[in-house]
mmCIF file of C-alpha atoms and ligand atoms in Angstrom:
data_model
loop_
_atom_site.group_PDB
_atom_site.id
_atom_site.type_symbol
_atom_site.label_atom_id
_atom_site.label_comp_id
_atom_site.label_asym_id
_atom_site.label_seq_id
_atom_site.Cartn_x
_atom_site.Cartn_y
_atom_site.Cartn_z
ATOM 1 C CA MET X 1 31.326 29.678 -26.265
ATOM 2 C CA PRO X 2 27.382 28.796 -26.692
ATOM 3 C CA ASP X 3 25.653 32.416 -26.322
ATOM 4 C CA PRO X 4 26.148 33.471 -22.578
ATOM 5 C CA GLN X 5 21.986 34.063 -22.960
ATOM 6 C CA ILE X 6 22.117 30.074 -23.458
ATOM 7 C CA GLU X 7 24.359 29.946 -20.424
ATOM 8 C CA LYS X 8 21.867 31.375 -18.520
ATOM 9 C CA LEU X 9 19.180 29.383 -19.723
ATOM 10 C CA LEU X 10 20.792 26.836 -18.695
ATOM 11 C CA ILE X 11 21.296 27.422 -15.281
ATOM 12 C CA VAL X 12 17.533 27.948 -15.771
ATOM 13 C CA GLN X 13 16.599 24.876 -16.865
ATOM 14 C CA SER X 14 18.407 22.456 -14.107
ATOM 15 C CA ARG X 15 17.253 24.662 -11.358
ATOM 16 C CA ASP X 16 13.431 24.290 -13.794
ATOM 17 C CA ILE X 17 14.495 20.410 -13.791
ATOM 18 C CA HIS X 18 15.057 20.223 -9.435
ATOM 19 C CA LEU X 19 12.254 22.151 -8.831
ATOM 20 C CA LEU X 20 9.912 19.587 -11.649
ATOM 21 C CA LYS X 21 11.791 16.639 -9.563
ATOM 22 C CA ILE X 22 10.470 17.772 -6.059
ATOM 23 C CA GLU X 23 7.058 18.433 -7.487
ATOM 24 C CA GLN X 24 7.009 14.992 -9.145
ATOM 25 C CA ASP X 25 7.974 13.529 -5.573
ATOM 26 C CA LEU X 26 5.604 15.349 -3.574
ATOM 27 C CA GLN X 27 2.604 14.108 -6.056
ATOM 28 C CA ARG X 28 3.912 10.667 -5.841
ATOM 29 C CA ILE X 29 3.436 10.429 -1.962
ATOM 30 C CA PRO X 30 0.335 10.263 -1.839
ATOM 31 C CA ASN X 31 -0.320 6.855 -3.890
ATOM 32 C CA GLU X 32 2.588 5.720 -2.483
ATOM 33 C CA LEU X 33 0.947 6.113 1.720
ATOM 34 C CA LEU X 34 -1.980 4.848 0.106
ATOM 35 C CA SER X 35 -0.692 2.058 -1.278
ATOM 36 C CA LEU X 36 0.595 1.627 1.915
ATOM 37 C CA LYS X 37 -2.445 1.805 4.208
ATOM 38 C CA VAL X 38 -4.217 -0.744 1.618
ATOM 39 C CA LYS X 39 -1.343 -2.835 2.524
ATOM 40 C CA ILE X 40 -1.612 -2.865 6.520
ATOM 41 C CA SER X 41 -5.454 -3.300 6.471
ATOM 42 C CA ALA X 42 -4.739 -6.046 5.036
ATOM 43 C CA GLU X 43 -2.584 -7.631 7.488
ATOM 44 C CA GLU X 44 -4.879 -6.378 10.108
ATOM 45 C CA ALA X 45 -7.605 -8.174 8.796
ATOM 46 C CA ASN X 46 -5.507 -11.379 8.931
ATOM 47 C CA ILE X 47 -5.626 -10.969 11.876
ATOM 48 C CA GLU X 48 -9.639 -10.563 12.643
ATOM 49 C CA ASN X 49 -10.165 -13.242 10.586
ATOM 50 C CA ALA X 50 -7.528 -16.006 12.662
ATOM 51 C CA LYS X 51 -9.222 -14.665 15.395
ATOM 52 C CA LYS X 52 -13.060 -14.846 14.203
ATOM 53 C CA SER X 53 -12.210 -18.365 13.185
ATOM 54 C CA LEU X 54 -11.008 -18.716 16.742
ATOM 55 C CA ILE X 55 -13.650 -17.144 18.334
ATOM 56 C CA GLU X 56 -15.724 -19.326 16.406
ATOM 57 C CA LYS X 57 -14.682 -22.293 17.094
ATOM 58 C CA GLU X 58 -15.079 -21.184 21.376
ATOM 59 C CA LEU X 59 -18.677 -21.028 20.473
ATOM 60 C CA ASN X 60 -19.206 -24.087 19.152
ATOM 61 C CA ARG X 61 -17.512 -25.907 21.915
ATOM 62 C CA ALA X 62 -19.693 -23.705 24.126
ATOM 63 C CA VAL X 63 -22.499 -25.355 22.074
ATOM 64 C CA LEU X 64 -21.153 -29.361 23.151
ATOM 65 C CA ASP X 65 -20.801 -28.380 26.233
ATOM 66 C CA ALA X 66 -24.560 -26.280 26.918
ATOM 67 C CA LYS X 67 -26.359 -29.912 25.113
ATOM 68 C CA VAL X 68 -23.680 -32.658 26.770
ATOM 69 C CA LYS X 69 -25.206 -30.610 30.389
ATOM 70 C CA ASP X 70 -28.334 -31.078 28.416
ATOM 71 C CA GLN X 71 -28.848 -34.290 28.184
ATOM 72 C CA GLU X 72 -27.285 -35.426 31.604
ATOM 73 C CA THR X 73 -30.167 -33.268 32.678
ATOM 74 C CA SER X 74 -32.361 -35.544 31.534
ATOM 75 C CA ILE X 75 -30.854 -38.166 31.958
ATOM 76 C CA ASN X 76 -30.644 -37.426 36.174
ATOM 77 C CA ARG X 77 -34.675 -36.802 35.631
ATOM 78 C CA PHE X 78 -35.491 -40.279 34.285
ATOM 79 C CA ARG X 79 -33.082 -41.323 36.871
ATOM 80 C CA THR X 80 -35.820 -39.794 39.435
ATOM 81 C CA GLN X 81 -39.179 -41.351 36.989
ATOM 82 C CA GLN X 82 -37.794 -44.718 37.156
ATOM 83 C CA LEU X 83 -37.589 -44.133 41.359
ATOM 84 C CA GLU X 84 -41.186 -43.449 40.727
ATOM 85 C CA VAL X 85 -42.462 -45.940 38.133
ATOM 86 C CA LYS X 86 -44.710 -48.777 39.130
ATOM 87 C CA LYS X 87 -44.115 -51.171 36.019
ATOM 88 C CA ASN X 88 -41.622 -53.357 34.550
ATOM 89 C CA ASP X 89 -42.338 -51.727 31.164
ATOM 90 C CA GLU X 90 -41.882 -48.327 32.064
ATOM 91 C CA TYR X 91 -38.715 -48.865 33.800
ATOM 92 C CA ARG X 92 -37.178 -50.088 30.918
ATOM 93 C CA ALA X 93 -38.148 -47.800 28.545
ATOM 94 C CA LEU X 94 -37.041 -45.151 30.797
ATOM 95 C CA THR X 95 -33.155 -47.643 30.893
ATOM 96 C CA GLN X 96 -33.108 -47.494 26.885
ATOM 97 C CA GLN X 97 -33.664 -43.742 27.352
ATOM 98 C CA ILE X 98 -31.030 -43.440 29.716
ATOM 99 C CA GLU X 99 -28.842 -46.048 27.426
ATOM 100 C CA GLN X 100 -29.469 -43.832 24.057
ATOM 101 C CA LEU X 101 -28.120 -40.059 26.016
ATOM 102 C CA GLU X 102 -25.285 -41.732 27.608
ATOM 103 C CA ILE X 103 -24.262 -43.058 23.502
ATOM 104 C CA ASP X 104 -25.322 -39.498 22.899
ATOM 105 C CA ILE X 105 -23.206 -37.485 25.262
ATOM 106 C CA SER X 106 -19.904 -40.190 24.722
ATOM 107 C CA SER X 107 -20.250 -39.184 21.035
ATOM 108 C CA LEU X 108 -20.649 -35.330 21.522
ATOM 109 C CA GLU X 109 -17.847 -35.135 24.371
ATOM 110 C CA GLU X 110 -15.597 -36.891 21.277
ATOM 111 C CA THR X 111 -15.971 -33.847 18.870
ATOM 112 C CA GLU X 112 -15.391 -31.909 21.751
ATOM 113 C CA ILE X 113 -12.233 -33.108 22.801
ATOM 114 C CA GLN X 114 -11.408 -33.014 18.806
ATOM 115 C CA LEU X 115 -12.631 -29.425 18.451
ATOM 116 C CA MET X 116 -10.536 -28.139 21.672
ATOM 117 C CA ILE X 117 -7.273 -29.407 20.254
ATOM 118 C CA ASP X 118 -8.131 -27.938 17.224
ATOM 119 C CA ILE X 119 -8.291 -24.311 18.987
ATOM 120 C CA ASP X 120 -5.105 -25.490 20.950
ATOM 121 C CA LEU X 121 -3.259 -25.776 17.539
ATOM 122 C CA GLU X 122 -4.586 -23.239 15.510
ATOM 123 C CA ARG X 123 -4.505 -20.486 18.950
ATOM 124 C CA GLU X 124 -0.548 -22.172 18.378
ATOM 125 C CA LYS X 125 -0.664 -20.587 14.775
ATOM 126 C CA PHE X 126 -2.095 -17.852 15.721
ATOM 127 C CA GLU X 127 0.419 -16.596 18.149
ATOM 128 C CA ASP X 128 2.820 -16.971 16.123
ATOM 129 C CA GLU X 129 1.318 -15.713 13.054
ATOM 130 C CA LYS X 130 0.789 -12.835 14.715
ATOM 131 C CA VAL X 131 3.685 -11.923 16.093
ATOM 132 C CA VAL X 132 5.349 -12.312 12.579
ATOM 133 C CA ILE X 133 1.768 -10.234 10.928
ATOM 134 C CA GLU X 134 2.463 -7.479 13.204
ATOM 135 C CA SER X 135 6.248 -7.006 12.947
ATOM 136 C CA ARG X 136 5.209 -6.664 9.462
ATOM 137 C CA ILE X 137 2.596 -3.836 10.377
ATOM 138 C CA VAL X 138 5.806 -2.396 12.342
ATOM 139 C CA ASP X 139 7.935 -2.242 9.471
ATOM 140 C CA LEU X 140 4.799 -0.538 6.765
ATOM 141 C CA LYS X 141 4.300 1.834 9.752
ATOM 142 C CA ARG X 142 7.809 3.296 9.625
ATOM 143 C CA LEU X 143 7.595 3.443 6.038
ATOM 144 C CA VAL X 144 4.679 5.728 6.581
ATOM 145 C CA ASP X 145 6.576 7.469 9.082
ATOM 146 C CA VAL X 146 9.562 7.831 6.417
ATOM 147 C CA LEU X 147 6.657 9.074 3.609
ATOM 148 C CA LEU X 148 5.709 11.909 5.876
ATOM 149 C CA GLU X 149 8.648 12.993 6.735
ATOM 150 C CA ARG X 150 10.170 12.864 3.719
ATOM 151 C CA GLU X 151 7.004 15.088 2.974
ATOM 152 C CA ILE X 152 7.306 17.795 5.320
ATOM 153 C CA ALA X 153 11.295 17.767 3.764
ATOM 154 C CA LEU X 154 9.874 18.548 0.253
ATOM 155 C CA GLN X 155 7.459 20.652 1.216
ATOM 156 C CA ASP X 156 10.382 22.282 2.430
ATOM 157 C CA SER X 157 12.669 22.672 -0.283
ATOM 158 C CA LEU X 158 10.355 23.653 -2.491
ATOM 159 C CA ASP X 159 9.276 27.298 -1.756
ATOM 160 C CA THR X 160 13.836 27.430 -1.857
ATOM 161 C CA ALA X 161 13.798 25.618 -5.222
ATOM 162 C CA LYS X 162 11.239 28.065 -6.432
ATOM 163 C CA GLN X 163 13.076 31.041 -5.339
ATOM 164 C CA GLN X 164 15.983 29.474 -7.089
ATOM 165 C CA GLY X 165 14.222 29.648 -10.626
ATOM 166 C CA VAL X 166 12.881 32.851 -9.982
ATOM 167 C CA GLU X 167 16.331 34.216 -8.988
ATOM 168 C CA ALA X 168 18.030 32.178 -12.608
ATOM 169 C CA ARG X 169 15.872 34.236 -14.344
ATOM 170 C CA PHE X 170 16.479 38.161 -13.145
ATOM 171 C CA GLY X 171 18.765 39.119 -15.929
ATOM 172 C CA VAL X 172 17.886 37.040 -19.081
ATOM 173 C CA ASP X 173 17.536 38.163 -22.171
ATOM 174 C CA GLU X 174 13.511 39.309 -22.548
ATOM 175 C CA VAL X 175 13.338 37.576 -25.836
ATOM 176 C CA PHE X 176 15.855 34.191 -24.821
ATOM 177 C CA LEU X 177 13.899 33.969 -22.081
ATOM 178 C CA ASN X 178 10.294 33.917 -23.662
ATOM 179 C CA HIS X 179 10.962 31.700 -26.143
ATOM 180 C CA TYR X 180 12.334 29.378 -22.964
ATOM 181 C CA GLU X 181 8.983 29.651 -21.924
ATOM 182 C CA ARG X 182 7.152 29.019 -24.581
ATOM 183 C CA ILE X 183 9.492 25.696 -24.901
ATOM 184 C CA ARG X 184 8.952 24.426 -21.334
ATOM 185 C CA LYS X 185 4.740 24.951 -21.192
ATOM 186 C CA MET X 186 5.376 23.069 -25.357
ATOM 187 C CA THR X 187 7.749 20.377 -24.403
ATOM 188 C CA LYS X 188 6.202 19.187 -21.498
ATOM 189 C CA ARG X 189 9.329 17.111 -20.041
ATOM 190 C CA PRO X 190 13.510 19.252 -19.746
ATOM 191 C CA PRO X 191 15.169 19.293 -21.488
ATOM 192 C CA TYR X 192 13.907 22.597 -23.001
ATOM 193 C CA VAL X 193 17.998 23.667 -23.454
ATOM 194 C CA VAL X 194 19.983 21.121 -25.527
ATOM 195 C CA PRO X 195 23.591 21.175 -27.722
ATOM 196 C CA ILE X 196 24.066 20.386 -31.369
ATOM 197 C CA VAL X 197 26.260 17.349 -31.425
ATOM 198 C CA ASN X 198 27.520 15.728 -34.360
ATOM 199 C CA GLN X 199 24.392 17.617 -36.309
ATOM 200 C CA LYS X 200 22.448 16.093 -34.286
ATOM 201 C CA CYS X 201 19.690 17.883 -31.325
ATOM 202 C CA GLU X 202 20.665 15.977 -27.907
ATOM 203 C CA GLY X 203 16.660 16.574 -27.465
ATOM 204 C CA CYS X 204 14.738 14.718 -29.861
ATOM 205 C CA HIS X 205 18.261 12.386 -31.494
ATOM 206 C CA LEU X 206 17.226 14.089 -34.681
ATOM 207 C CA ARG X 207 19.397 15.863 -36.982
ATOM 208 C CA VAL X 208 19.420 18.941 -37.613
ATOM 209 C CA SER X 209 18.630 20.964 -40.731
ATOM 210 C CA ASN X 210 22.547 22.511 -42.123
ATOM 211 C CA GLU X 211 21.294 25.679 -41.440
ATOM 212 C CA VAL X 212 20.196 25.259 -38.036
ATOM 213 C CA ALA X 213 23.731 23.831 -37.491
ATOM 214 C CA ARG X 214 25.444 26.498 -38.349
ATOM 215 C CA GLY X 215 23.210 29.399 -37.546
ATOM 216 C CA ALA X 216 23.745 27.940 -33.799
ATOM 217 C CA ARG X 217 26.825 29.210 -33.489
ATOM 218 C CA GLU X 218 26.280 32.737 -33.820
ATOM 219 C CA VAL X 219 25.564 34.506 -31.052
ATOM 220 C CA GLY X 220 22.607 37.279 -30.000
ATOM 221 C CA GLU X 221 19.936 35.660 -30.836
ATOM 222 C CA PRO X 222 18.090 32.287 -30.245
ATOM 223 C CA HIS X 223 18.423 29.088 -32.412
ATOM 224 C CA PHE X 224 15.302 26.038 -32.797
ATOM 225 C CA CYS X 225 16.525 22.529 -33.806
ATOM 226 C CA ASP X 226 14.010 22.233 -37.241
ATOM 227 C CA GLN X 227 12.456 18.492 -35.959
ATOM 228 C CA CYS X 228 11.625 19.614 -31.780
ATOM 229 C CA ALA X 229 11.786 23.070 -31.407
ATOM 230 C CA ARG X 230 13.852 23.108 -28.680
ATOM 231 C CA LEU X 231 16.309 25.968 -28.374
ATOM 232 C CA VAL X 232 19.558 24.820 -29.818
ATOM 233 C CA TYR X 233 23.232 25.365 -29.058
ATOM 234 C CA VAL X 234 26.955 24.235 -29.736
HETATM 235 ZN ZN1 ZN P 1 15.123 18.671 -31.265
#
């Protein structure tokens, strides 16, 4: 049977470990939230970029449309001029200009048709992808909610865990408790109170001296691993 003080310290230790776990879980949440938010922004940016590319193509189409209208206006102007010219060569020159413009218009219209086909395909693809991306965003936002709820729950249990740690310390012998607190600060990571099994410290897994192994059986005073300085018991 371990020293009754060690038994009390084992309860203190299990409550400290519980508290530490809550604190560590809480500490991780801001980073986890940040990484989710980065993912959401990236997904939203994907939608925006696809939208921009569509708008750009629509603008190009509008520019082509305006060019065609411009050239049609020029053709009409040349036709009016043709009614007024007296000389044959002037008339022919205007006819040539009109013919050239008609060739330009038909080439512009071809480009425009190709562009419209592109736009239709891209819009269709965009709409499909948007549905998928938006559902991913919904999932990510759900994870954010889960994390936020978890944070609240952890905050709630934090006070209780602290209180339980304080309560477990009541009635522990001061000498034992002071050593425990000292080791807890020094070791940083639990456990702080460990059994000796097969003459090995269960904290650092190294062999303890015969003196420590023998001493650990004695009740009434604390004993320490001569390798890692944790409190040991048998
Ligand atoms: Zn040790």
